[in-house]
C-alpha positions as CSV (number, residue, x, y, z in Angstrom):
1,X,0.0,0.0,0.0
2,X,1.4,3.4,-1.0
3,X,1.6,6.1,1.7
4,X,1.0,3.8,4.6
5,X,3.2,3.9,7.6
6,X,3.0,2.1,10.9
7,X,2.0,4.0,13.9
8,X,4.8,4.9,16.2
9,X,5.1,2.8,19.3
10,X,5.1,4.9,22.4
11,X,7.8,4.0,24.8
12,X,7.4,5.0,28.4
13,X,10.2,7.3,29.7
14,X,10.9,6.5,33.3
15,X,10.7,9.3,35.9
16,X,14.0,10.5,37.3
17,X,13.2,9.1,40.8
18,X,12.7,5.6,39.3
19,X,15.8,3.5,39.5
20,X,17.5,2.9,36.1
21,X,18.0,-0.8,35.7
22,X,20.9,-2.1,33.6
23,X,21.1,-5.6,32.1
24,X,22.6,-6.9,35.3
25,X,19.5,-6.1,37.2
26,X,20.8,-3.2,39.3
27,X,21.6,0.5,38.6
28,X,25.2,1.3,37.8
29,X,27.2,3.6,39.9
30,X,27.2,6.1,37.0
31,X,23.4,6.0,37.1
32,X,23.3,6.7,40.8
33,X,25.8,9.5,40.4
34,X,23.7,11.1,37.6
35,X,20.5,10.8,39.6
36,X,22.2,12.3,42.7
37,X,23.6,15.2,40.6
38,X,20.2,16.0,39.0
39,X,18.4,15.9,42.4
40,X,21.1,18.1,43.9
41,X,20.7,20.6,41.0
42,X,17.0,20.5,41.4
43,X,17.2,21.4,45.1
44,X,19.6,24.3,44.3
45,X,17.3,25.6,41.7
46,X,14.3,25.5,44.1
47,X,16.3,27.4,46.7
48,X,17.3,30.0,44.1
49,X,13.7,30.3,43.0
50,X,12.6,31.0,46.6
51,X,15.4,33.6,47.0
52,X,14.3,35.3,43.8
53,X,10.6,35.3,44.9
54,X,11.6,36.9,48.2
55,X,13.7,39.5,46.4
56,X,10.7,40.2,44.1
57,X,8.4,40.8,47.1
58,X,10.9,43.3,48.6
59,X,11.2,45.1,45.3
60,X,7.4,45.3,44.9
61,X,7.2,46.8,48.5
62,X,9.9,49.3,47.6
63,X,8.0,50.2,44.4
64,X,4.8,50.8,46.4
65,X,6.7,53.1,48.8
66,X,8.3,55.0,45.9
67,X,5.0,55.5,44.2
68,X,3.5,56.9,47.4
69,X,6.5,59.3,47.7
70,X,6.1,60.4,44.1
71,X,2.3,61.0,44.6
72,X,3.1,63.1,47.8
73,X,5.7,65.2,45.8
74,X,3.2,65.7,43.0
75,X,0.6,66.9,45.4
76,X,3.0,69.3,46.9
77,X,4.2,70.4,43.5
78,X,0.7,71.2,42.2
79,X,-0.5,72.7,45.4
80,X,-2.3,76.0,45.1
81,X,0.3,78.0,47.1
82,X,3.1,79.1,44.8
83,X,6.6,78.4,45.8
84,X,8.5,81.8,46.1
85,X,12.1,81.5,45.3
86,X,14.8,84.0,46.2
87,X,15.0,85.4,42.7
88,X,11.2,85.8,42.7
89,X,11.4,87.8,45.9
90,X,13.9,90.2,44.4
91,X,11.6,90.8,41.4
92,X,8.6,91.4,43.6
93,X,10.6,93.8,45.8
94,X,11.9,95.9,42.8
95,X,8.3,96.2,41.5
96,X,7.1,97.5,44.8
97,X,9.9,100.1,45.2
98,X,8.9,101.7,41.9
99,X,11.9,100.8,39.8
100,X,9.5,99.4,37.2
101,X,7.2,102.5,37.5
102,X,9.9,104.8,36.0
103,X,10.0,102.6,32.9
104,X,6.3,103.0,32.2
105,X,5.3,105.9,30.1
106,X,3.6,108.8,31.9
107,X,0.0,109.5,31.0
108,X,0.5,113.3,31.2
109,X,3.4,113.3,28.7
110,X,1.3,111.6,26.0
């Protein structure tokens, strides 16, 4: 028959915790070493994952605090009361003393 192919046989892949049996009926020392290495790596990765999760929680708390501080600064910045700086005070004082008045044209001279 043209175009016919046999279905693939599924072979079960053993879980890592299952002992790997060699022809002699027991797991080789290399197999034990590999299983131990993989389990050890897995434990280290889980510990690292927990560390990263804790660091993420701390960073999220810091972000919340920073956002609150920014909001407080924005409220203060956009407050109705203007902030008077030293330069602004000098300008206001000169205007009150009449230094700007001499620069205005006199209505009687027109």
